[in-house]
Coordinates of C-alpha atoms in Angstrom, one line a residue:
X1 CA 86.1 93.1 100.6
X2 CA 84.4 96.6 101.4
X3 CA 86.1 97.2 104.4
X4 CA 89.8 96.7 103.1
X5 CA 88.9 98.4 100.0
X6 CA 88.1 101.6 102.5
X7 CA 90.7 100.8 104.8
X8 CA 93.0 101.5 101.8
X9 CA 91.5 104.4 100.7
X10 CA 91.1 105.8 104.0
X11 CA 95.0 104.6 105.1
X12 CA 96.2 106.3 101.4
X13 CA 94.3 109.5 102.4
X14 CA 96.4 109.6 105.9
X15 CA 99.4 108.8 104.0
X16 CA 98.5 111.5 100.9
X17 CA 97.7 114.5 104.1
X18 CA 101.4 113.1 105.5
X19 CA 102.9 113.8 102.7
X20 CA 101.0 117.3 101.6
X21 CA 100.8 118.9 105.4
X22 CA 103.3 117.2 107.7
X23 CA 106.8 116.9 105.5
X24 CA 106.4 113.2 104.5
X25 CA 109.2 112.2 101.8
X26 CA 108.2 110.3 98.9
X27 CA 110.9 107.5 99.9
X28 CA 109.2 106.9 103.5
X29 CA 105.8 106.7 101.9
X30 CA 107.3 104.1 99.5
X31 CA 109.0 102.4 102.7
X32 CA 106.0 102.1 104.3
X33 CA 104.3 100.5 101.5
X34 CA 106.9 98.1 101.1
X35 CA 106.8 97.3 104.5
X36 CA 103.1 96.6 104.6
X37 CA 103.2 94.9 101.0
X38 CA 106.2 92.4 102.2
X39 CA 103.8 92.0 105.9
X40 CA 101.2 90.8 104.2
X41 CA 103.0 87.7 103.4
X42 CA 103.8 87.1 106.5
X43 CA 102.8 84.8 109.2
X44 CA 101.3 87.7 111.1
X45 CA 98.7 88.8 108.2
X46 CA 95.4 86.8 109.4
X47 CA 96.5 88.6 113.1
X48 CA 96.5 92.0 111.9
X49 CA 93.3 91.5 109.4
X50 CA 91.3 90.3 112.3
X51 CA 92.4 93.1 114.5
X52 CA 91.5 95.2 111.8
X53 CA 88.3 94.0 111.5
X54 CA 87.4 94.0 115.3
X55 CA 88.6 97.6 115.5
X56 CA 86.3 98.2 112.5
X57 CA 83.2 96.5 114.4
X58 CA 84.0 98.4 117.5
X59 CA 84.3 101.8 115.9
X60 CA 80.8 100.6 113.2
X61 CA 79.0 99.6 116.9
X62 CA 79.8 103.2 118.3
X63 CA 76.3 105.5 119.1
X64 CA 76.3 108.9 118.9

């Protein structure tokens, strides 16, 4: 539950800086979050949540 609560807020963030710096239109913001909502319910969903969460381990494991 943490890490897709901060994988939202970190992903809204990207989109928010998108749309401030780099000319994002409100409608392609709103695209994309259709796209994602409607991909979720999709067949692909437990594919992408556990590459999300292996990229998220891998990244967590990093040493500096």
């Amino acid at each position: 539950m943490i890490l897709s609560i901060s994988g939202v807020v970190l992903l809204g963030v990207i989109v928010f800086l998108f749309f401030r710096k780099d000319g994002l239109k409100a409608s392609h913001a709103l695209v994309c979050a259709l796209f994602g909502f409607y991909l979720a319910g999709t067949a692909v969903a437990p594919s992408i949540k556990a590459g999300g969460a292996s990229l998220a381990s891998l990244l967590g494991g990093i040493n500096f």
